[in-house]
Each structure stands twice: as C-alpha cells, then as structure tokens.
Amino acid sequence: MAYIKKSPWIIHYDGSSCNGCDIEVLACLMPKYDIERFGAVNMGNPKHADIFLITGQINSQNREVVKTIYDQIGDPKVVVAIGACAIGGGVFRDCYNTLGGVDKVIPVDLYVPGCAAKPEAIIDGVVQAVGLLEEKKKRGVVTHKEGTGDETRKLPPVPDLNLEQE
Amino acid sequence: MTSLWLIIGYVVLAPLIGGIISGLDRIITARMQGRYGPPVRQAFFDVFKLFEKQNLTVNRFHGYYLVCFLIFIIFSGILFFGGSDLLMVVFAFTVADIFLVLAAYSTNSPYCSIGAERELLQMLAAEPMLLLTAVGFYMVFGSFHVSVIYRAALGGKLPILYLPGVFLGLTYVLTIKFRKSPFDLSTSHHAHQELIKGLTTEFAGPSLALIEIAHWYETVLLLGMVYLFFAFVPIIGVIITLFIYFVEILIDNTNARIKWQLMLESAWLATLVLGGLNLLALYLFAMISKGG
Amino acid sequence: MFWIFFLILFPLIPALLLLVFKNPGAIKWIVLVSCAVICSAAIIMTVNYLQTGPGKQQVLYFPISSPMVDYLVGIGDIILALVFLFVCRRLPFKKLWIPLLVILQYAPVIYYDLSGRVPETTQYIFLDNLSIIMALIIGIVGSLITVYTIGYMRHYHEEHPEIPDRSNKFIATIFLFFFAMYGIIFSNSITWIYFFWEITTLCSFIMIGYSRTEEAVHNAYRALWMLLLGGLAYACAIIYLSSSCGTIELNTMLGMNQALVMAPILLICFAGMNKAAQFPFSKWLLGAMVAPTPSSALLHSSTMVKAGVYICIRCAPAVRNTLGGDIVALIGGITFLAASAIGISRRDGKQVLAYSTIGNLGLIILCAGIGTPLTLWAAVMLIIFHAVAKALLFLGVGTIEQQTGSRDIEEMHGLITKMPRMTLIMLIGIAGMFLAPFGMLIAKWAVLEALAKEGSIFPVIVIFGGSMMLFFWAKWMGQLVAVIRPEPRKEEGIGIEWLGLWPLAILTVLICAFYWVVGIYAVEPLFGTDPLLSLINIWMVLVMIVMMLMLPLGFLIHWKHLVHVEPYLCGANVKDPHMFMGALGKGRYWWFNNYYLNKYFNEKKVTFLTNTITTVLLVIMLFRWCLG
Ligand code: SF4
C-alpha cells in the first residue's frame, strides 16, 4: 500500500485570481468540511507538500514563481488547477499581462471547473488527486533527477555586502 | 536488569507511544475545534509517506546533522530510562537540539535560519528550568540518578509533595519544549504556520520524517520526566502524565502565538519564581531540620 | 628540584637570546627549540613526580639555606619598581596617580625587605599536584601558542607595515611570561610570588601596548593601573603577614587559625580576582584585545588570568564556610552571569571569547570561594579544559582574521565553504567550551553536582549563566556551518600556525576522553574526592565522544538518492540562491543576521549594574576584614 494516499499534504498558491476560488479553497480547510479527516493538511511550504492547488490565471509576474514552487515539490506530486481562471484564464484571459491557464507553465494533472469552484468540487478534486498520487508512486513518475545532492553551482562569488553594524 | 529492559522498551516502544500520542493530540485538537479529525494512526501514515517521498536537499550536509539529532535524542532517552544522571540527560538532550539547530543553519536559507535562531531562543528560555528540575530532585533525594529517585518515589517519598513549584515551572517550560502554541515559534504544526515552517523549512521527505520520529522520542522522554514526579503508583502516574499532556493541548488550542520577548521573560520568571522559591523553601527546610 | 629551577630559569635564556637575534630564521629556531625544551621539561618533571603512583604523592618542599636569595628578590623588587616608574615617565600630570600606585606598594615592601622585618622563610619552593597541572598547562599550551606566534607575527607585520617590527621583543616577552608564571606556581614564599606577580603585570603591559597606536597605549595604561591595584592588595597582605602573623610562607599561612589570617587571605583573593579580570576589573582584559592575537591567547588561556585563579584556589581551603569566602564566591558568580549575558550581545569574535573567559574564570572563582573539595575538583578541571579550548579558539579567530580580514562573527558566515579545516578547528574549540561531552561541560556538571550538595542559590546562577553561554556559542557555530555557494579557499596562507592549531585541537578532544586519567592521577589526590569518576560516568562520556567523532566521518559518506533544490524563498528565487526577485523585477541579495538581544543584554547597562554590585561587595569585604 502506498502511504501517500493516507497523508496528502497540500500547498495552495493563488495566482492572480479574483480571490473567489481562494475563499472556497480555504473553506475546505475550515471545520465544516474538515479535510484533515483524510489526513490532508495545508502546508505553507512546497518542500513538504504533495498536492499543488492553484487558483487564478498565470501572468508574466507570477510565471517564474509558479515554476519555482512546482520545482520545489518533491516527487510524487500532483497539480490541481482550480477554477475557470486556472484552467484557461477565465474572465481575465484577454488582459494585457495574462498568459492563460496554469498548464501554460507547468503540467497540470486535474482540472476543477467552476467560477468559483465549489468546496465539494474541490474536495472531489483532492480525492482524485490522492488516487493519482498513488498511481504516480506506483509507476515511479519523477521530474527530479536523484544524485548526491552535491551539484556545484558555478556562480560568481558573493560580493562584499556592506552590512550595517548593529 | 530492569533498567536494560526499560532501555530496550524505550528504544522500541517510544516511537510507537509517541506516534499514538501525536495522533490522539490531533484528534483532540480537531474535536476542540468542532471537527472530526484524522484517524489515530495518522502520525504513522505521515511518517511512512515522508519516507516514500524524494529527499530534497539544499546541500548534501544538512541531512546528516539530522541523523545526529535523532541519535542524541535517543541517547538521552536511554540515559533517562536507564536510570542515569539527570543532569547528563538534560545535557545530551541539549546536544541533540544543537544538532537540529546546526542542521537548520547549515541549509543557509533565510527561513531556516530564523527558525534556528528561534529554536535557540526557546532553548535559552527552557534550559534553566530543566536543569533546575534536576537540582530540585537532587535536593530532595540526594542524587541525580533517575534510578535512585525512582526507587525512593516507589518507596513512598513523593517527589511532587516536595517539588510542587518545580513541577509547575516544568509544566510551563514543557509547552516550549513540545513547541506548542503559544510557544511554537521555531516550528509550528498543522495549518497555522509561523514563517512557513520555521527551522524545518528546508527538510523534506525522509529528512522531515527523521525530525518527526525524533519528536516522538522527545515527547516520551519529556513525559517520562513528568511521570517521575508521580512515580509512586504507576497507574496514577500515567493518568496524571496524560492529563498534563491534555492540558498542553488545551493551552495549544486556546492561546495565540506570542513574541519571543514575552516567551523569554515569562519562562525565566516562572523558573525563578516557581522553581527558585521551591528550592529556597527546601533549603530553609533543610537548614531548620539540621538546626533542630 | 632540578627541574623546577630549570623550568623557572630556562625561559630567561631564549628571552635574552631573542633580544639579540632579530632575523626571522634565528627567531624561528630559537622559539622551536626552547618550546620543545620547556614542553619536555614540564612533562619529564610530571612523570618523575607521578611515578610514585596515584594518590601517593606528597607535597614536596625544598628549603634553600642561603640568605642570598632574599637579597636577590629584594633587589629584583627594586629593579621592578624602577622599571614601572620608567614606563610611567611620559604620563601626563593628571595620570600621575599611576606611578603613585607603584610607589605606594613598593616603598613599604622594599622597606620591609631591606630592614629585615620580613619573617624568615625556610621553604621557598614546593611542588604538589596543582603546581604540576599548572606547569603542564603553561608548558604545553603556552609553548604551542608561542610556536603559533612566529607565523602570526610575520603576517601581522605584512598587514601592518606602519608598525615597526619588534616581534623578537614580543616573543621575548612571552618567554619572560613563562619565567614569571613558573615562579608563581612553584613559590611558597609570598614575597617571591609577589615579585613574579608584578612581572606578569609588566609583561602584559608590554604586550598590550605592542602596536603603540593611541588605543593600544591607552589600554596598556589602563591594564597597568588596574593590575597595580591588585599588586597593592598583595603588598598589603605581605605587610600584614609580616607584622601580625609572623610568617610569609604560603603553607604556614594556610595552616594558621582562620580568623587570624582572614585579612591577608582575602587581600590575596582580591589580587587574584583582579588578575582574573572579575567585575569590576573586567575592563583591562577586554582592552587587552588590541594586542596581536597570540598575546590574547596567552593572557586568556594559560598564563596571567590563570595565575589569578590559581592563587584563589590555593587560598580556598582557608575561606571555606566563611562569610568572606561566600562574598568571593558571589563576586565570581555574578561575574559568570553578567559576562555570559554580555557575550550574547557581542558580534566581535574576540570580544565574545573575552567575555566567555571572564565568565568561566568567574565560575572558577565561585568554586574557589566555596572551597569544598568537590568544588575545587571542578575548579581545577575547569582550569585545564578552559586553557586548552580557549587557546585554540583565540588562535583560530586570529588566523581567520588574518586570512579573511575580519573577526566579525556575522562575516564568518559560511566559513565552512571557505576554510573547511579552520572551521573544523573552531567547531572543536567551541564544542569544547559548552557542548556535552566536551571538557567545560564535564566541569560544569561537576560544579552543579558540587553546588547542589551545598544548597544555596549558587546552582541557579550557574544554570542561568550556562544557558546564556549556550545561546551565544550555538549561534556562532551556526554561522560557521552554513553552507554557502562555492567560494575560493582562503587557507593557503596559513603556514607554521598549523603547528600550534592542530595539536591544540587534538588535545581538546583527548583531554575530554581521558578526563578521568587527569582526575585520578592529578586532581583527586589533591582534594581526596572523585565526583565524576564512577565507571558509568566515564563510559557515558566516552560513548558520547565516540558519537561526536562519528560526525566528521559521516560527512565523507556520499548519500545517494538526494535531490538538489534551491532554498525556499517564497518562490521568488532567481538563479543565484543568495538572491531573491525584488519588487522591481531585479535580483536582490538577502542576508540573515543573528539575534543579539541588545534590549536585554546591552553591554553598557549590564556592565554598569554589575560593576556597581561587585564594587559594593568588594568594599564590604575589605572594610569588614581588612580594616575592621
Ligand atoms: S474562476 Fe471565477 S471565482 Fe475563481 S478566481 Fe477566477 S474569476 Fe474568481
């Protein structure tokens, strides 16, 4: 049995949404829906997370951020795009800075539709994500290469910073 | 011979007990918040899951400090349950904590470093009371050895009657050592996070699992210290110890996190007033009985 | 007997030679040879003395029958007084009280000396376990520091071309220091000790003022007058002993009725605390940091301050269970507390070391003031461990400062990447200062055991002081081990310094592993007690040491299955892990500094408070026993 099914930890990132979907996501974490029943916990930190919930569309400002967060989640991991914005840009799709949905920058595994997505739909998405996690674990899908953790970075040395004294 | 069994029992059973306590903690917390909560075994699921994940590292060194952290926590528990010197137990415990802090510093990440610094502050706040507890036991029982204290307690000399102040002070500091709210400055559990995840920020997968397991050992060790105060009848001792843990959960759920300044000041005040006055009373008592 | 005189007199030879020879090659060989000789002489003497087996050694006294020696010391005093007046010749008028201090103490002592009022001494020299331990510390640690000095001074003058190269004289002063220290620890005659005592004052004056910058000169004079105060107390003790007690021998004095000799003993303790830089005299030791680092290492570890605590430990049995002794202990305790607190707020590496020295000396004085065998056992252990680890740390910081140009703890951030070997050495040193199972912690453990037996408030002081020390050492360690991105190594410039550094580092570990050997052979016979020598304790410490030693080995293992990722920066990472994406879309450096808690542990505030308290205590002590 894959234990990852029993303990999916979530990280939630808000792109440039209208906050409608965020409020719904947070509602899932509140006592009423209590997703901790399934062992799911909302982590603030990608390194501890398994499921990546994104609301809102991607724009030129947050493109790199979403990529970085995705990179910092250890395998196996699942990305869930929540709401019309995250799926394809939604009402913002014609904005000057909008690039579109989340799948423009990172691979998305599940799409939860709605504007805003309902908590029940979100929970359903998470539950399906959990199934997918187990499957990915079984199939051994990885995005990171494993090594000795010792990759040397060839960068210029840190310049002397003028640290203020106390 | 019994001490050998106790040591083996500690090494084998402590993670089991610690994990169950942690699971119960989460259920009780959920019920207090009007939720249903995860199953009791959730803590084990979490740890097993973490072992299934990839081990993300910032550099190849910091994982090893965590191994040392775990080893020293276990070692200090062995010393305690083996009936050894209480001072040495606290010192070994400190060494373990230092390794945790070094691991966090070694990642050279801003969040980790802040967490490490706060962990050090927590140690600064809690350490005096732990040592004072040891000294208190010495003043009553004439020995730092847990085995001697335990035997005396079984023989009818109740530590809690002599050391009520020290006990209260220790309970206060336990909240810091369990890293529970209002003192969960360096790491925080569950949904509420202080600065992402404090000093555990950079540890993922198996590394995080090591920290979690070490916390189980830590919990059992600290509860063992509480138990020592009530060691006269095992059943009552266990019940009171669990009650104390329940109180910690209650405090966790009813208090907002405070600033480190208040933590330091209040912990030291508690140490000086509760612990210090208790020791002073013991000292005067000894003087009077000597004089008379 | 021969070895004692050899140890006292031999350092004068290299001292004189160094005044003559100035070229670097000659200096190097003179130093290497004489250090080897001093080291081996100390060891040979120890082996000879300990041959009798553990617990069987006696205190050996060596009478000298010739009256010549008294004259010699008298003449020595006169010369020394003249030298002191000579160094004061250029002082401005308002500092005229410094030479006055000299006259005030030397006039009566020399008068007593020459007019034959000083009682007869028969046993000038003696040897017991404490002297042996001190001799070893001075011989081994001191020699290693001296060897290190050769390399350090070369770099020092390369960096500071404006300072005239007088390094031969500097090293000569170190040897003079050895002469004085050996004199102090082997002398049984208090006038002799006084003579050597003042030589150490003179030596530190010379060393502190070495660079002759304004600050150095100022600090040197401050050290001079503060230390002369101690000398004055010592002179008073001599006068008092000669006129009212009729003896000037240490052992006779300690054997006399407590009430009778309380005054001179407390005066001597006063001098000891003064030399050990206890509050309110802490300023001189802090000011001494302007000198080249080896002199700090020397002053802080094996010589000078250790003379202060040595004399207090000698006097300790006489003050046990007296109010005077308790006051001494209290001053030590308060110093321990205050110095540890201030240490938290300092970010200059050398200052942190200095405050930790002051604090640990306070702990030793506390033990001496209580004076039970248990506390004395702990005190001697503290002396041993502290000497080795502190010498190592000072030399380490000195080296780092020379190679990186800074001794600021914040700028040692990521040192492990730049100077891995130096970092290892620093880590050993720091661990030796506060971490179980290393030296200082074994000693602190013993202190706590001993103090808990006494009851009283002292355990609380030790506990709080210890926790604060833990805080500042740990955050320093943290800065060292942070792994930053690869940088060019900065260790190539270190040459002969390794010869001082590595042996000290190894010694720090070895002494901890074999503390019980030291305990059984050297310390226990002295006080007849063995608090921490039960088998289980020895095993516990050994097991922990082995576990600690596994740490560096573990780093050699290359774990597989690790995934390298950049540190978490809220997703705002740029390519460089030391940068984040700023609001203007450009990378900006982030930086993390340690906490210094200036609100609580502000140097000025704490110093002022502590100085006030300790001064009041000292005044009470002097009035109650010495004038009343
Ligand atoms: S999908 Fe609708 S509710 Fe959700 S963020 Fe976009 S606009 Fe707001």
Short mmCIF file of N, CA, C and O in Angstrom, two decimals, chain C residues 536-582:
data_model
loop_
_atom_site.label_atom_id
_atom_site.label_comp_id
_atom_site.label_asym_id
_atom_site.label_seq_id
_atom_site.Cartn_x
_atom_site.Cartn_y
_atom_site.Cartn_z
N ILE C 536 30.39 4.35 35.39
CA ILE C 536 29.28 4.62 34.49
C ILE C 536 29.42 6.00 33.86
O ILE C 536 29.17 6.18 32.66
N ASN C 537 29.88 6.96 34.65
CA ASN C 537 30.05 8.30 34.09
C ASN C 537 31.13 8.33 33.03
O ASN C 537 30.99 8.95 31.98
N ILE C 538 32.24 7.63 33.33
CA ILE C 538 33.34 7.60 32.36
C ILE C 538 32.84 6.99 31.05
O ILE C 538 33.09 7.52 29.97
N TRP C 539 32.07 5.92 31.18
CA TRP C 539 31.55 5.27 29.98
C TRP C 539 30.64 6.19 29.19
O TRP C 539 30.71 6.28 27.98
N MET C 540 29.80 6.89 29.96
CA MET C 540 28.85 7.78 29.31
C MET C 540 29.60 8.82 28.46
O MET C 540 29.25 9.06 27.30
N VAL C 541 30.61 9.41 29.08
CA VAL C 541 31.37 10.44 28.36
C VAL C 541 32.07 9.83 27.16
O VAL C 541 32.05 10.39 26.06
N LEU C 542 32.65 8.65 27.36
CA LEU C 542 33.37 8.03 26.24
C LEU C 542 32.44 7.73 25.08
O LEU C 542 32.75 8.00 23.92
N VAL C 543 31.29 7.19 25.41
CA VAL C 543 30.32 6.86 24.35
C VAL C 543 29.94 8.12 23.59
O VAL C 543 29.91 8.15 22.35
N MET C 544 29.70 9.19 24.33
CA MET C 544 29.31 10.43 23.65
C MET C 544 30.44 10.97 22.78
O MET C 544 30.21 11.49 21.69
N ILE C 545 31.67 10.86 23.29
CA ILE C 545 32.80 11.35 22.49
C ILE C 545 32.88 10.58 21.18
O ILE C 545 33.05 11.16 20.10
N VAL C 546 32.72 9.25 21.29
CA VAL C 546 32.78 8.45 20.07
C VAL C 546 31.68 8.87 19.11
O VAL C 546 31.89 9.05 17.90
N MET C 547 30.48 9.10 19.67
CA MET C 547 29.38 9.53 18.82
C MET C 547 29.70 10.85 18.14
O MET C 547 29.38 11.08 16.96
N MET C 548 30.33 11.75 18.89
CA MET C 548 30.69 13.05 18.32
C MET C 548 31.72 12.90 17.20
O MET C 548 31.69 13.60 16.20
N LEU C 549 32.67 11.97 17.43
CA LEU C 549 33.72 11.82 16.44
C LEU C 549 33.18 11.21 15.15
O LEU C 549 33.77 11.36 14.08
N MET C 550 32.06 10.52 15.27
CA MET C 550 31.45 9.96 14.07
C MET C 550 30.97 11.06 13.14
O MET C 550 30.85 10.86 11.94
N LEU C 551 30.71 12.23 13.71
CA LEU C 551 30.13 13.30 12.91
C LEU C 551 30.95 13.64 11.68
O LEU C 551 30.45 13.56 10.56
N PRO C 552 32.25 13.98 11.85
CA PRO C 552 33.01 14.28 10.65
C PRO C 552 33.10 13.10 9.69
O PRO C 552 33.12 13.29 8.47
N LEU C 553 33.11 11.87 10.24
CA LEU C 553 33.17 10.71 9.35
C LEU C 553 31.92 10.63 8.48
O LEU C 553 31.99 10.31 7.30
N GLY C 554 30.79 10.97 9.07
CA GLY C 554 29.53 10.88 8.34
C GLY C 554 29.51 11.76 7.11
O GLY C 554 28.86 11.43 6.11
N PHE C 555 30.26 12.86 7.16
CA PHE C 555 30.25 13.75 6.01
C PHE C 555 30.98 13.17 4.81
O PHE C 555 30.85 13.64 3.70
N LEU C 556 31.79 12.15 5.11
CA LEU C 556 32.53 11.55 4.00
C LEU C 556 31.62 10.65 3.16
O LEU C 556 31.90 10.37 2.01
N ILE C 557 30.55 10.19 3.80
CA ILE C 557 29.62 9.33 3.06
C ILE C 557 28.87 10.18 2.04
O ILE C 557 28.35 11.24 2.38
N HIS C 558 28.83 9.71 0.82
CA HIS C 558 28.01 10.41 -0.17
C HIS C 558 26.71 9.66 -0.31
O HIS C 558 26.66 8.58 -0.86
N TRP C 559 25.65 10.25 0.22
CA TRP C 559 24.36 9.59 0.17
C TRP C 559 23.87 9.62 -1.26
O TRP C 559 24.02 10.60 -1.97
N LYS C 560 23.23 8.53 -1.64
CA LYS C 560 22.61 8.52 -2.97
C LYS C 560 21.17 9.02 -2.81
O LYS C 560 20.71 9.28 -1.71
N HIS C 561 20.47 9.11 -3.89
CA HIS C 561 19.06 9.45 -3.87
C HIS C 561 18.76 10.80 -3.24
O HIS C 561 17.75 10.98 -2.59
N LEU C 562 19.66 11.73 -3.34
CA LEU C 562 19.33 13.06 -2.87
C LEU C 562 18.95 13.90 -4.08
O LEU C 562 19.46 13.70 -5.18
N VAL C 563 18.03 14.83 -3.86
CA VAL C 563 17.63 15.70 -4.95
C VAL C 563 17.99 17.12 -4.58
O VAL C 563 17.57 17.63 -3.54
N HIS C 564 18.79 17.72 -5.41
CA HIS C 564 19.20 19.07 -5.08
C HIS C 564 18.15 20.09 -5.51
O HIS C 564 17.74 20.11 -6.67
N VAL C 565 17.71 20.93 -4.59
CA VAL C 565 16.82 22.04 -4.95
C VAL C 565 17.34 23.30 -4.27
O VAL C 565 18.14 23.24 -3.34
N GLU C 566 16.88 24.43 -4.75
CA GLU C 566 17.30 25.70 -4.15
C GLU C 566 16.52 25.94 -2.87
O GLU C 566 15.45 25.38 -2.68
N PRO C 567 17.05 26.78 -1.98
CA PRO C 567 16.31 27.07 -0.74
C PRO C 567 14.98 27.75 -1.03
O PRO C 567 14.80 28.39 -2.07
N TYR C 568 14.08 27.58 -0.12
CA TYR C 568 12.75 28.16 -0.28
C TYR C 568 12.80 29.67 -0.06
O TYR C 568 13.26 30.15 0.97
N LEU C 569 12.34 30.41 -1.03
CA LEU C 569 12.31 31.87 -0.90
C LEU C 569 10.93 32.37 -1.35
O LEU C 569 10.83 33.33 -2.11
N CYS C 570 9.90 31.71 -0.92
CA CYS C 570 8.53 32.07 -1.32
C CYS C 570 8.38 32.02 -2.83
O CYS C 570 7.59 32.76 -3.41
N GLY C 571 9.15 31.20 -3.48
CA GLY C 571 9.04 31.08 -4.93
C GLY C 571 9.75 32.19 -5.68
O GLY C 571 9.84 32.12 -6.90
N ALA C 572 10.24 33.19 -4.99
CA ALA C 572 10.86 34.32 -5.68
C ALA C 572 12.34 34.08 -5.90
O ALA C 572 13.15 34.98 -5.78
N ASN C 573 12.68 32.83 -6.22
CA ASN C 573 14.09 32.53 -6.44
C ASN C 573 14.54 33.10 -7.76
O ASN C 573 13.78 33.19 -8.71
N VAL C 574 15.82 33.49 -7.80
CA VAL C 574 16.45 33.71 -9.09
C VAL C 574 17.54 32.66 -9.16
O VAL C 574 17.64 31.81 -8.28
N LYS C 575 18.37 32.69 -10.18
CA LYS C 575 19.33 31.62 -10.34
C LYS C 575 20.26 31.48 -9.14
O LYS C 575 20.57 30.40 -8.70
N ASP C 576 20.68 32.63 -8.63
CA ASP C 576 21.61 32.67 -7.52
C ASP C 576 20.85 32.45 -6.20
O ASP C 576 19.93 33.19 -5.89
N PRO C 577 21.21 31.41 -5.44
CA PRO C 577 20.46 31.16 -4.21
C PRO C 577 20.64 32.23 -3.14
O PRO C 577 19.92 32.22 -2.15
N HIS C 578 21.59 33.11 -3.32
CA HIS C 578 21.75 34.18 -2.33
C HIS C 578 20.89 35.38 -2.68
O HIS C 578 20.99 36.42 -2.05
N MET C 579 20.09 35.25 -3.75
CA MET C 579 19.30 36.39 -4.19
C MET C 579 17.84 36.02 -4.26
O MET C 579 17.47 34.85 -4.37
N PHE C 580 16.99 37.02 -4.20
CA PHE C 580 15.58 36.79 -4.46
C PHE C 580 15.11 37.85 -5.45
O PHE C 580 15.79 38.86 -5.67
N MET C 581 13.93 37.61 -6.03
CA MET C 581 13.41 38.55 -7.01
C MET C 581 12.77 39.72 -6.28
O MET C 581 11.78 39.55 -5.56
N GLY C 582 13.37 40.87 -6.43
CA GLY C 582 12.84 42.04 -5.74
C GLY C 582 11.60 42.58 -6.43
O GLY C 582 11.19 42.11 -7.50
#
